[in-house]
Short mmCIF file of C-alpha atoms and ligand atoms in Angstrom, two decimals:
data_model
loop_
_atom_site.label_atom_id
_atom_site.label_comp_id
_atom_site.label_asym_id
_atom_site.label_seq_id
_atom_site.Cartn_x
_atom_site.Cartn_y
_atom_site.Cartn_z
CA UNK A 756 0.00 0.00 0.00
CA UNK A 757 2.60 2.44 1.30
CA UNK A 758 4.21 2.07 -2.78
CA UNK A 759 1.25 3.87 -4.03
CA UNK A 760 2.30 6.76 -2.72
CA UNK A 761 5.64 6.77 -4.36
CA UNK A 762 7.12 8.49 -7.62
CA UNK A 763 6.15 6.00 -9.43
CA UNK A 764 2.86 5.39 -8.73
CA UNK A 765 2.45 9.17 -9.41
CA UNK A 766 4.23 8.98 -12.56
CA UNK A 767 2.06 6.53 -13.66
CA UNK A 768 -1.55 7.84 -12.16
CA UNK A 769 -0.71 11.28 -14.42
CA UNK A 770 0.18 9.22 -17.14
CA UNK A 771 -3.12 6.98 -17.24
CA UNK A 772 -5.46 10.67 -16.73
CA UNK A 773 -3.90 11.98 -20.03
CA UNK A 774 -4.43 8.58 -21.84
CA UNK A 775 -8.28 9.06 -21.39
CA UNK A 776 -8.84 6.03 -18.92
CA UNK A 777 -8.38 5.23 -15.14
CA UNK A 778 -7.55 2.01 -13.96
CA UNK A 779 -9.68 0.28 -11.94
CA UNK A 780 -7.91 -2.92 -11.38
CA UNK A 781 -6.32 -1.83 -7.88
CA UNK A 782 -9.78 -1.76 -6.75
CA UNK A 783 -10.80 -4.65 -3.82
CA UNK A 784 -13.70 -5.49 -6.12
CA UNK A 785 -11.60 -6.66 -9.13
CA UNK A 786 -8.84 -8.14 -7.25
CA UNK A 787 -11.59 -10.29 -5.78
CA UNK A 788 -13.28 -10.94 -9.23
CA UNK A 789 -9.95 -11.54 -10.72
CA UNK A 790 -9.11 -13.82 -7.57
CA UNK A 791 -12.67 -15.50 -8.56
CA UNK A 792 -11.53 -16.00 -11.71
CA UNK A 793 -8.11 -17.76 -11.48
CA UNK A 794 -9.90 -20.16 -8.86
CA UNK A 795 -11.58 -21.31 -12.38
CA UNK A 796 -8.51 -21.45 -14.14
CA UNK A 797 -8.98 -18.32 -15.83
CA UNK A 798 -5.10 -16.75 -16.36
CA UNK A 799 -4.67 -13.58 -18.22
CA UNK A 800 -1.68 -11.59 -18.66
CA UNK A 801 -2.94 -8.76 -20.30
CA UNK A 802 -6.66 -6.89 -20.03
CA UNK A 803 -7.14 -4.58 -17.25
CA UNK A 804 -10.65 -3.09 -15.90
CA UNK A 805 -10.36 0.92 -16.41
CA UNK A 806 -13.02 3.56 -16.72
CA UNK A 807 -12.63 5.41 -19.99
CA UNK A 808 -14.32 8.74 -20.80
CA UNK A 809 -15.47 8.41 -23.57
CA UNK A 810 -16.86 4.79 -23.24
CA UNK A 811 -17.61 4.14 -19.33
CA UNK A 812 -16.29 1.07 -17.89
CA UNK A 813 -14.39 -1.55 -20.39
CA UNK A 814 -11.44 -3.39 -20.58
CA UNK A 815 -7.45 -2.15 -21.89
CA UNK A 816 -4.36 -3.91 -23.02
CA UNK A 817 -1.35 -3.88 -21.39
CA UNK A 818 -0.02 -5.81 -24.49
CA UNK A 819 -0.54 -4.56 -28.27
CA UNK A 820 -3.04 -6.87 -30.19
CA UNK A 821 -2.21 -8.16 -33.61
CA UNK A 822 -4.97 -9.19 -35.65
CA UNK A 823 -5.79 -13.04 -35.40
CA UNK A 824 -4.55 -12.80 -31.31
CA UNK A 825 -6.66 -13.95 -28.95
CA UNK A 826 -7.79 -11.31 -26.62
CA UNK A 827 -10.01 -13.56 -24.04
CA UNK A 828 -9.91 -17.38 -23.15
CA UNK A 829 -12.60 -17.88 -20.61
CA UNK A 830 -12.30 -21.20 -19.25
CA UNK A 831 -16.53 -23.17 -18.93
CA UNK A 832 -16.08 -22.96 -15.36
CA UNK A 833 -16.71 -19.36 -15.15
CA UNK A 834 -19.58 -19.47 -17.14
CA UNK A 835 -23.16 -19.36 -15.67
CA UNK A 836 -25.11 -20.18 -19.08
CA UNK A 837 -29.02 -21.10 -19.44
CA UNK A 838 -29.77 -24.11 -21.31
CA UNK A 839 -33.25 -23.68 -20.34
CA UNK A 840 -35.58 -20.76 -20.43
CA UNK A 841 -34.98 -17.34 -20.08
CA UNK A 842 -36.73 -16.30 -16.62
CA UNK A 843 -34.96 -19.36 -15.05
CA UNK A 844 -32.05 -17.01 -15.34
CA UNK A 845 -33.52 -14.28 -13.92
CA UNK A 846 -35.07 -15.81 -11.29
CA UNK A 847 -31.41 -17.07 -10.15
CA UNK A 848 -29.68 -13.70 -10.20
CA UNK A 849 -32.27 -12.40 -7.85
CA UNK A 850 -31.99 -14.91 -5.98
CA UNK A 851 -28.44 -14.86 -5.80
CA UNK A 852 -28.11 -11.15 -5.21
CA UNK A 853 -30.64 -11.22 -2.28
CA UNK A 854 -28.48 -13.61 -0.63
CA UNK A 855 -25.45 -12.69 -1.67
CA UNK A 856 -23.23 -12.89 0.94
CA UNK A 857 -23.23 -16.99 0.75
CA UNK A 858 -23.05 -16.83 -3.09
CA UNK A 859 -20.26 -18.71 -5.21
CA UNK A 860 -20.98 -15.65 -7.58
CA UNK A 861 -20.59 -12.85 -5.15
CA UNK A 862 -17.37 -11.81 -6.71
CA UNK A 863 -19.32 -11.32 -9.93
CA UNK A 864 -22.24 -9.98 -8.79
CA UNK A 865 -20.93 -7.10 -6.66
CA UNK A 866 -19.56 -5.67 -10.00
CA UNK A 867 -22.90 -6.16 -12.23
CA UNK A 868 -24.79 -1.81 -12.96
CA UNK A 869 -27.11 -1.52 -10.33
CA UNK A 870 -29.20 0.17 -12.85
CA UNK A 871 -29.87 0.15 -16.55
CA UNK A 872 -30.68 2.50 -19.23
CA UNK A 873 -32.07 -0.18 -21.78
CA UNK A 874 -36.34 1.60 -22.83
CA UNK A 875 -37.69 -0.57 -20.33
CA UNK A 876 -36.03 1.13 -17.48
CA UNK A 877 -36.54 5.05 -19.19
CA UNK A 878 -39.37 7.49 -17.57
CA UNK A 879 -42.12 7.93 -20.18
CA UNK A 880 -41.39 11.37 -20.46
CA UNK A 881 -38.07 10.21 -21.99
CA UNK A 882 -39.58 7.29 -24.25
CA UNK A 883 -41.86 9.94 -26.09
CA UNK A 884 -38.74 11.66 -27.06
CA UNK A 885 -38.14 8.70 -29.05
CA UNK A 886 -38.18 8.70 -32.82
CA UNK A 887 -42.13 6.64 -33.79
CA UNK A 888 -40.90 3.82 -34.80
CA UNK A 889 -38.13 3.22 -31.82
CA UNK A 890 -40.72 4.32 -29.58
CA UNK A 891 -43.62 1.37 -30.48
CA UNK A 892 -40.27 -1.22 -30.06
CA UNK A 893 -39.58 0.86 -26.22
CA UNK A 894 -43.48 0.48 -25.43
CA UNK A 895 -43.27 -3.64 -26.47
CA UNK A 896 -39.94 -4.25 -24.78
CA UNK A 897 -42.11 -2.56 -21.63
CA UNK A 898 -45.30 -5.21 -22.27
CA UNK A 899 -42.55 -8.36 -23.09
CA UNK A 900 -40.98 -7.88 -19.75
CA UNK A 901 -43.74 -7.28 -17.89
CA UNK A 902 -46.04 -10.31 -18.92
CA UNK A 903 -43.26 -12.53 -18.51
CA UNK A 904 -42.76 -10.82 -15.38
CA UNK A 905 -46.29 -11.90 -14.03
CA UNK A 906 -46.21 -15.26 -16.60
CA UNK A 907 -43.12 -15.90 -14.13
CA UNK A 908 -45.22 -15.46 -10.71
CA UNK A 909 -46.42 -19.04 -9.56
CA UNK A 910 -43.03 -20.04 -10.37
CA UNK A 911 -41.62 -17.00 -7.80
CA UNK A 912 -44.65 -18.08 -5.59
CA UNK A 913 -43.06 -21.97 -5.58
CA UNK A 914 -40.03 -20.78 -3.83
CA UNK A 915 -41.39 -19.35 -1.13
CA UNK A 916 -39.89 -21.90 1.45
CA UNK A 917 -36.85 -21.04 0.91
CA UNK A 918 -36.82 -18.06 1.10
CA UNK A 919 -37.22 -16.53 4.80
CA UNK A 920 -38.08 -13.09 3.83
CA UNK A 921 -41.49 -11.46 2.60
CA UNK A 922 -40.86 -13.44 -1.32
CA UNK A 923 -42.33 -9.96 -2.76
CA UNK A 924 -39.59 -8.29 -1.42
CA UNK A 925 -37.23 -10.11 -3.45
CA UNK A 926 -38.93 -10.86 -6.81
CA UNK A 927 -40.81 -8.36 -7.56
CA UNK A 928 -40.81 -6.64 -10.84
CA UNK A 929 -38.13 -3.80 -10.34
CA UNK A 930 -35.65 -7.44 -9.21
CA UNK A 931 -36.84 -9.19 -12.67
CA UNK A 932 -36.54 -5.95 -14.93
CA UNK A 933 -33.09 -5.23 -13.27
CA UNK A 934 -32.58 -9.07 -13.84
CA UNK A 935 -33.73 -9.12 -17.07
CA UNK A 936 -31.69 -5.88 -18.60
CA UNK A 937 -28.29 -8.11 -17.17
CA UNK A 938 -29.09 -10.79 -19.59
CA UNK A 939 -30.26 -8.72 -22.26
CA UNK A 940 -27.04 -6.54 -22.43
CA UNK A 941 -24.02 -8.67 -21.06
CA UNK A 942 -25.15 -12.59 -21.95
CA UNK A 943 -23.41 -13.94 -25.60
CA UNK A 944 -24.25 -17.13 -27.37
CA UNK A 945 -22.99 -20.61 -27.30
CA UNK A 946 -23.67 -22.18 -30.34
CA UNK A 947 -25.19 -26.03 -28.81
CA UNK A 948 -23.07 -28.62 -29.90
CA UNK A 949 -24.16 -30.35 -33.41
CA UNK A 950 -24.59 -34.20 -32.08
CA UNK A 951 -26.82 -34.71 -35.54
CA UNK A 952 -28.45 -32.76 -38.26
CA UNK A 953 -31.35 -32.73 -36.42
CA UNK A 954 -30.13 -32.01 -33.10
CA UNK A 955 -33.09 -30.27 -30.62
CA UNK A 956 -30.78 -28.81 -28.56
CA UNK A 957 -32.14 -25.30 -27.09
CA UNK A 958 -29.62 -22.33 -27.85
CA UNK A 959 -27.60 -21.32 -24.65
CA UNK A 960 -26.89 -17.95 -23.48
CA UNK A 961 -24.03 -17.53 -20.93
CA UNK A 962 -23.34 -14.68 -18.35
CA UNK A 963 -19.70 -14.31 -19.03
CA UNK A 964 -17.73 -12.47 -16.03
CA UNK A 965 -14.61 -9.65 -16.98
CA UNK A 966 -15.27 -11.35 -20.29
CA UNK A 967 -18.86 -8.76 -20.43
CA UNK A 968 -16.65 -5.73 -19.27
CA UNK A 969 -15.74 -5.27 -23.13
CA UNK A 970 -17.55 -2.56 -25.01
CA UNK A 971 -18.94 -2.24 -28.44
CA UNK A 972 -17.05 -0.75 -31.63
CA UNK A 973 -18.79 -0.96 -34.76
CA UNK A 974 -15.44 -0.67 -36.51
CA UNK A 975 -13.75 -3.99 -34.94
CA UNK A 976 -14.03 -7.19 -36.24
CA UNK A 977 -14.01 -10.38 -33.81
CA UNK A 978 -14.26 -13.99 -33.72
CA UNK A 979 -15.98 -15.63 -30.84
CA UNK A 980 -16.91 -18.74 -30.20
CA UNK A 981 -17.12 -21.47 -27.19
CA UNK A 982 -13.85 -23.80 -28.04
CA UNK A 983 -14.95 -27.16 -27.35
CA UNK A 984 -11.69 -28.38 -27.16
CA UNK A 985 -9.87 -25.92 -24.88
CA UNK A 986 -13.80 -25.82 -23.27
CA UNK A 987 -13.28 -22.28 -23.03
CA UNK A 988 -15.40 -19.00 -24.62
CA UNK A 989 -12.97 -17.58 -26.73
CA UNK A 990 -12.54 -14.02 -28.12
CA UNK A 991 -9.97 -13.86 -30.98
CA UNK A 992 -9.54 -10.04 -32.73
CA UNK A 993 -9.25 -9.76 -36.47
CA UNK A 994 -8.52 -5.74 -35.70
CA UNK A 995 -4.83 -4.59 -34.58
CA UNK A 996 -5.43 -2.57 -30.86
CA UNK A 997 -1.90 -0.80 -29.40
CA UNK A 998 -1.04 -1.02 -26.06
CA UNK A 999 -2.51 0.92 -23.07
CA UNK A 1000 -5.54 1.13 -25.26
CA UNK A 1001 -9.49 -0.15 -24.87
CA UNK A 1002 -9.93 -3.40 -26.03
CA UNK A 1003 -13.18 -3.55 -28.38
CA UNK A 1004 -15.32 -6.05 -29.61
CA UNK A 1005 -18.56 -5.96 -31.40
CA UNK A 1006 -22.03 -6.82 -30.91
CA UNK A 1007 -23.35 -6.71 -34.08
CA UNK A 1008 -24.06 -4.44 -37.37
CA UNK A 1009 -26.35 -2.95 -35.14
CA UNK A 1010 -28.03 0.86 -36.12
CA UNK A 1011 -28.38 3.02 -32.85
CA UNK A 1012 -32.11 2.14 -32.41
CA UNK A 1013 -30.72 -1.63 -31.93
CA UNK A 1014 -28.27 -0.24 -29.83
CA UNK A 1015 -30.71 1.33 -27.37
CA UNK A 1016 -33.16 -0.77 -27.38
CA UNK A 1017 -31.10 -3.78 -26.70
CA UNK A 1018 -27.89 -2.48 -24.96
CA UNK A 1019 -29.03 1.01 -23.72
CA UNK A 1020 -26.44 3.09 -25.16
CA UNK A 1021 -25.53 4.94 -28.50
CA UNK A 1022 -22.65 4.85 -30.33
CA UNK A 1023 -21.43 7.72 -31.62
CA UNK A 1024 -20.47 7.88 -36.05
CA UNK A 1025 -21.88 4.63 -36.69
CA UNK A 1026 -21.64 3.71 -39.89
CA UNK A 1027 -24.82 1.74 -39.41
CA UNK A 1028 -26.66 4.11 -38.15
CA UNK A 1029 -30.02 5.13 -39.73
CA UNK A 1030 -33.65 7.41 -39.80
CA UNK A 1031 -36.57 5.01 -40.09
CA UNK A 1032 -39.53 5.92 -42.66
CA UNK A 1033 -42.92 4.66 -41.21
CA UNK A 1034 -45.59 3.98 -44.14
CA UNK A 1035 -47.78 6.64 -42.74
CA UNK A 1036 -45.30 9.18 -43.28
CA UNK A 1037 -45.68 8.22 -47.03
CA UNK A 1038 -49.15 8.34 -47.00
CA UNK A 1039 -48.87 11.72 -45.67
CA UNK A 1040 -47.08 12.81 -48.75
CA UNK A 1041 -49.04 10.81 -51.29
CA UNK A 1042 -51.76 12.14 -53.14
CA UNK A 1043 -54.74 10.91 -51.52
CA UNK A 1044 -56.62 11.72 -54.99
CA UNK A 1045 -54.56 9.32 -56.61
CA UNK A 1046 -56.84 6.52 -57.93
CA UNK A 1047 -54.10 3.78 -57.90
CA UNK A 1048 -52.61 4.59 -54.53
CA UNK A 1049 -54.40 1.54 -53.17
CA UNK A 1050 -52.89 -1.04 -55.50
CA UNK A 1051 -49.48 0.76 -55.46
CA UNK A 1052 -49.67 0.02 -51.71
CA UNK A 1053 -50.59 -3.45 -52.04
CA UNK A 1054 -47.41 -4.13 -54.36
CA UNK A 1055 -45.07 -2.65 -52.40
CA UNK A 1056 -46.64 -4.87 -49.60
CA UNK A 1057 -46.54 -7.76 -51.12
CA UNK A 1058 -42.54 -7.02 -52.74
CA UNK A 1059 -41.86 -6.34 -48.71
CA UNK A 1060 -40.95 -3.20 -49.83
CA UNK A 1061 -42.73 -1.43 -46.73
CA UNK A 1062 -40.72 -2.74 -44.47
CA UNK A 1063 -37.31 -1.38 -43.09
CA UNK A 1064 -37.30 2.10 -45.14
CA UNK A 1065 -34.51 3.94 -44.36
CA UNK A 1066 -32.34 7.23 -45.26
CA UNK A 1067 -28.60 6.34 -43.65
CA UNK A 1068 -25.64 8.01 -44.38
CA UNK A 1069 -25.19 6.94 -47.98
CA UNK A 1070 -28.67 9.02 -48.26
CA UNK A 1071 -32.02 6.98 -48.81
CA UNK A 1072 -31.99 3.10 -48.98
CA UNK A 1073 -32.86 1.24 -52.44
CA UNK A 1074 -35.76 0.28 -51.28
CA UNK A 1075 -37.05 3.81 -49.98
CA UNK A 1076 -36.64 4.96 -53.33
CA UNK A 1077 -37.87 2.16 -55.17
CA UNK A 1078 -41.20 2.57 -53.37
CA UNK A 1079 -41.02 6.45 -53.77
CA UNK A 1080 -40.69 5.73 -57.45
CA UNK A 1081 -43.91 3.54 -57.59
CA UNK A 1082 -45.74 5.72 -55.49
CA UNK A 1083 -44.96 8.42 -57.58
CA UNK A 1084 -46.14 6.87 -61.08
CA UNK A 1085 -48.25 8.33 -63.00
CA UNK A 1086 -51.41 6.74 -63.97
CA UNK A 1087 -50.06 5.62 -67.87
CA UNK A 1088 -46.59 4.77 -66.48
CA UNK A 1089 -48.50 2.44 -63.80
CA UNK A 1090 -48.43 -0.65 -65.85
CA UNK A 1091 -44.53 -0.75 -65.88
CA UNK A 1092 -43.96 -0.48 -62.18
CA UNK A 1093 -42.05 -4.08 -62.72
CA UNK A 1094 -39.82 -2.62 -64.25
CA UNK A 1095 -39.53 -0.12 -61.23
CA UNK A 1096 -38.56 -2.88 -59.10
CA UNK A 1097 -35.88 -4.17 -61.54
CA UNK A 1098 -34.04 -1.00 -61.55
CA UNK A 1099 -35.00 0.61 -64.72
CA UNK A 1100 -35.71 4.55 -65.15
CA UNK A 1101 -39.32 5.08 -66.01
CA UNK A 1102 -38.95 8.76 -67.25
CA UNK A 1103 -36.85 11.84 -65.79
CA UNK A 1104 -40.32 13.26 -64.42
CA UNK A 1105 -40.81 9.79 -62.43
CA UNK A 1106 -37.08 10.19 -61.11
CA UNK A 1107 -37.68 13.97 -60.28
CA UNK A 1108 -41.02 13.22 -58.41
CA UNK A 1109 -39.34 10.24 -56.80
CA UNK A 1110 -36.50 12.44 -55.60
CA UNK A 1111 -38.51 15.70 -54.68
CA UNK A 1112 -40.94 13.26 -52.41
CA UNK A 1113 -37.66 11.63 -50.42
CA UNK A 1114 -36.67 15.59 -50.22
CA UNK A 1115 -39.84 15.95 -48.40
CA UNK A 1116 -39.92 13.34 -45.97
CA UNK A 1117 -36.55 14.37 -45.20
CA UNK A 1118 -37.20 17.94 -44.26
CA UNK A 1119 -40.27 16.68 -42.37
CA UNK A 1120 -38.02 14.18 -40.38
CA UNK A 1121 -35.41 16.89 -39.86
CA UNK A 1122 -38.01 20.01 -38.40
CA UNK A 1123 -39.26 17.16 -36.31
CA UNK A 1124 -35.61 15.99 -34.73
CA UNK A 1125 -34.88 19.25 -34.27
CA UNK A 1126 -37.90 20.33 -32.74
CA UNK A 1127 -37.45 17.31 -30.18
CA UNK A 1128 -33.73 18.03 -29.00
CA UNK A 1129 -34.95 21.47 -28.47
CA UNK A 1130 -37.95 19.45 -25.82
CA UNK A 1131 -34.76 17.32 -24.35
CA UNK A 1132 -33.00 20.83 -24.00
CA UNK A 1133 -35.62 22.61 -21.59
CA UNK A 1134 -36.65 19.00 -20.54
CA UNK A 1135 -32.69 18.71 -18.99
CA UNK A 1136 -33.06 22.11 -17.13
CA UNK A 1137 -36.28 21.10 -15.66
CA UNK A 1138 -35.76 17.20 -14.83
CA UNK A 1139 -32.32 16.95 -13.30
CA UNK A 1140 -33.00 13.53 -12.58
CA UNK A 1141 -33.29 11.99 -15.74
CA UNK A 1142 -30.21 14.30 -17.31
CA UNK A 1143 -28.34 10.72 -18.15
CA UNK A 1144 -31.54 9.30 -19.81
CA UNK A 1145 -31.95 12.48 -22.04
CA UNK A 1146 -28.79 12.91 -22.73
CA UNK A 1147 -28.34 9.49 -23.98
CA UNK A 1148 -31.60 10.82 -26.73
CA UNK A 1149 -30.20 13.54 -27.23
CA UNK A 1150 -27.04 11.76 -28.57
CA UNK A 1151 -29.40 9.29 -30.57
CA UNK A 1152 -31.41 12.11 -31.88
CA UNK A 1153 -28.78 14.56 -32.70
CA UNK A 1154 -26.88 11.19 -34.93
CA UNK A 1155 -30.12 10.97 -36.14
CA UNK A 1156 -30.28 14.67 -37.62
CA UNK A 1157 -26.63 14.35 -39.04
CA UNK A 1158 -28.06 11.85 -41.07
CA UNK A 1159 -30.56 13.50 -41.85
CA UNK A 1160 -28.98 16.27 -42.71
CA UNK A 1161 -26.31 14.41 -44.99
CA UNK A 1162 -29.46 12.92 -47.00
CA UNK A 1163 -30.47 16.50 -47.74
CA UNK A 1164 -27.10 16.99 -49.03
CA UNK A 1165 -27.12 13.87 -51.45
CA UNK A 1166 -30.27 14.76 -52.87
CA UNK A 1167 -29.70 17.78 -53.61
CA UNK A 1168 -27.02 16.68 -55.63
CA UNK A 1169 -29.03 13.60 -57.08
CA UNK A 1170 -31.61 16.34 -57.74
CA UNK A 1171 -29.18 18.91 -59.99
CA UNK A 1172 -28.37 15.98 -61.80
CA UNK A 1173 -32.14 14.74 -62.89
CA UNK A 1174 -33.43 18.10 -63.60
C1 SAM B 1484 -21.27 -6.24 -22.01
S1 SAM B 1484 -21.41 -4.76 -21.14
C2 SAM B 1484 -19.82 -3.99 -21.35
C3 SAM B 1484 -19.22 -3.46 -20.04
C4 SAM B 1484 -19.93 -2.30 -19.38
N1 SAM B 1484 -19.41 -1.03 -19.88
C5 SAM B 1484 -19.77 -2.34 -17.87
O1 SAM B 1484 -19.30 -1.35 -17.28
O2 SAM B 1484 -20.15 -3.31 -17.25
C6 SAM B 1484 -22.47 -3.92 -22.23
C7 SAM B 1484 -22.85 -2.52 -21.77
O3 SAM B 1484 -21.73 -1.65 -21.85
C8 SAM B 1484 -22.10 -0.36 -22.30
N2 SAM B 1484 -21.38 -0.11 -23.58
C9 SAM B 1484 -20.88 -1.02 -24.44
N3 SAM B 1484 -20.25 -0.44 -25.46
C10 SAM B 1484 -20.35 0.89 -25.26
C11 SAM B 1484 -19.92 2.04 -25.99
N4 SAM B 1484 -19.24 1.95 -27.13
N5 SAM B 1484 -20.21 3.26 -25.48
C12 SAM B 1484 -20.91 3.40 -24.32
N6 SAM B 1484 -21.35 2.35 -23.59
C13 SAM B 1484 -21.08 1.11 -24.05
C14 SAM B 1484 -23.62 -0.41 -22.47
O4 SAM B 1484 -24.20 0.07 -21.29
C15 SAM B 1484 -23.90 -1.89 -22.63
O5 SAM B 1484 -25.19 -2.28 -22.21
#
């Protein structure tokens, strides 16, 4: 102890502030976790826990990382995977946590967020700030956890002898939505073992401790898999990362809606990041007059070209414009809208209209974002007690609006070129 108060440990304190992180592993808490862990012949010689700014909590290198290197060999042991169902899970980590003290998982538990910012645990007042169609998701992840919160109650109401307290005290829903939200955003698959082609085996999910203290980077590329042989859950990096920097993995090709609503965070120039266009926007800009507006709709339906309309920030998706470009038919061109959906040009006027209806929507979309981060803005002042949840819409919102505004920019130039 007395060392950390030595040149040294000075020198190397400054240096760690100006690097953008802060160690955390001289903290009782990881020395126990990392104790935990070499109990279950887990050895590592190289990630550290540290609490970055830009990031929050997540795990660094001491060691530069080559691509191909494995960055995490978790050993089965350490595990605590589901083969069954999902509120089996949750019922043991509130079960655990109540009586933590005597739990083998205590080490791992007393590091887990207390709370969560995934829709499900957001004030309504910060839900409605939501773009419409992330909102509808936040309002069903709501209704998911809560039925399976009460689906879930005679099997809470079973285990009432042996459990001495009040058993409302301990399940009850803010336990199983805390519960739930740990699974959701720190569990990764196991693949089940092939024993046949038509092998019934259920998926697993596993709870993965210091393995879930790595954060998300759209731009990495990772391999990870459970290694039967070695029996551990390995992490192997196809990305280089230097030394004394956070290690990244990724969850997915994930836009920042999926971020949110599964993970509760945003990530910040995503290059998957998009603006969703609901089908009633369209029908706000369609001409209600037009006579074959109810058979364009029923095309594009049946193509499954409603679904998943986007503007990102290569400007609007294929299939946004292909169903701008039927939509905007006129009634002789009509009969070639096959040839819409093969990629052919109709006429100039059908690109024009096409492109001055996307314009539209756009603008719409933008006055609207802006509108609501000017709401999160006062909102912020007012409610100092959800500042984290607003700001994390605000960030959403505001990625959402450089989009947008980057679509403007590509049409307009798609536009000068068509007239
Ligand atoms: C598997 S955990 C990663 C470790 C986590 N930061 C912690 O302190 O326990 C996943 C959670 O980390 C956070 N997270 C992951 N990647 C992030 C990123 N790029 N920026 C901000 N938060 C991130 C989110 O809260 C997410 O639900």
């Amino acid at each position: 102890m007395k060392k950390k108060n030595g040149r040294t440990f000075r020198k190397r304190r400054r240096k760690q502030s100006s690097l953008g992180f802060a160690s955390l592993s001289h903290k009782d808490e990881y020395i126990f976790l990392k104790k935990w862990l070499k109990e279950r012949g887990y050895e590592d010689s190289k990630l550290r826990p540290a609490e970055f700014s830009e990031t929050g909590r997540g795990l660094l290198t001491t060691k530069s990382l080559q691509a191909e290197d494995l960055v995490i060999a978790l050993p089965e042991k350490c595990l605590l995977t589901t083969d069954t169902v999902l509120n089996t899970l949750c019922t043991f980590l509130i079960a655990e946590k109540c009586g933590q003290t005597k739990s083998p998982w205590k080490p791992y538990l007393n590091l887990l967020p207390e709370t969560y910012t995934c829709p499900v645990c957001l004030d309504y007042k910060t839900v409605d700030l939501l773009s419409e169609p992330l909102r509808r998701q936040a309002y069903e992840q709501r209704k998911r956890v809560q039925e399976l919160f009460v689906s879930s109650q005679p099997f809470f109401s079973s285990l009432q002898p042996l459990f001495p307290k009040n058993l409302k005290s301990v399940f009850n829903y803010h336990a199983f939505r805390w519960a739930w939200c740990t699974i959701n955003t720190r569990t990764v698959y196991m693949k089940p073992s092939q024993r046949g082609c038509f092998s019934k085996d259920p998926d697993i999910y596993a709870l993965a401790p210091f393995l879930d203290l790595l954060n998300h980077n759209p731009a990495v590329q990772v391999k990870a898999a459970f290694n039967e042989k070695t029996k551990c859950y390995e992490i192997t990096t196809l990305s280089t990362c230097k030394k004394y920097e956070e290690v990244f993995i990724c969850y997915g090709p994930h836009d920042n809606q999926r971020l949110l609503l599964e993970y509760g965070f945003v990530a910040h120039n995503n290059p998957h990041s998009t603006v969703h266009v609901t089908t009633a926007m369209l029908l706000k800009y369609t001409a209600p007059e037009d006579k074959q507006r109810p058979m364009k709709l029923s095309i594009l339906q049946e193509n499954k070209l409603l679904d998943d309309l986007t503007f990102s920030w290569e400007g609007p998706s294929w299939k946004l414009l292909t169903t701008l470009k039927i939509l905007s038919l006129e009634a002789d061109q009509f009969p070639s809208w096959r040839k819409v959906l093969l990629g052919h040009v109709i006429s100039e006027g059908n690109e024009k209209k096409s492109l001055d209806f996307a314009t539209e929507i756009c603008l719409s979309l933008t006055e609207e974002t802006q509108h609501t981060l000017q709401k999160i803005s006062l909102l912020k002042s007012d409610c100092q007690h959800l500042v984290t949840q607003l700001s994390l819409v605000e960030a959403l919102r505001t990625e959402e609006l450089h989009i947008l505004q980057k679509t403007s920019e590509i049409l307009w130039g798609l536009r000068s070129t068509t007239v």
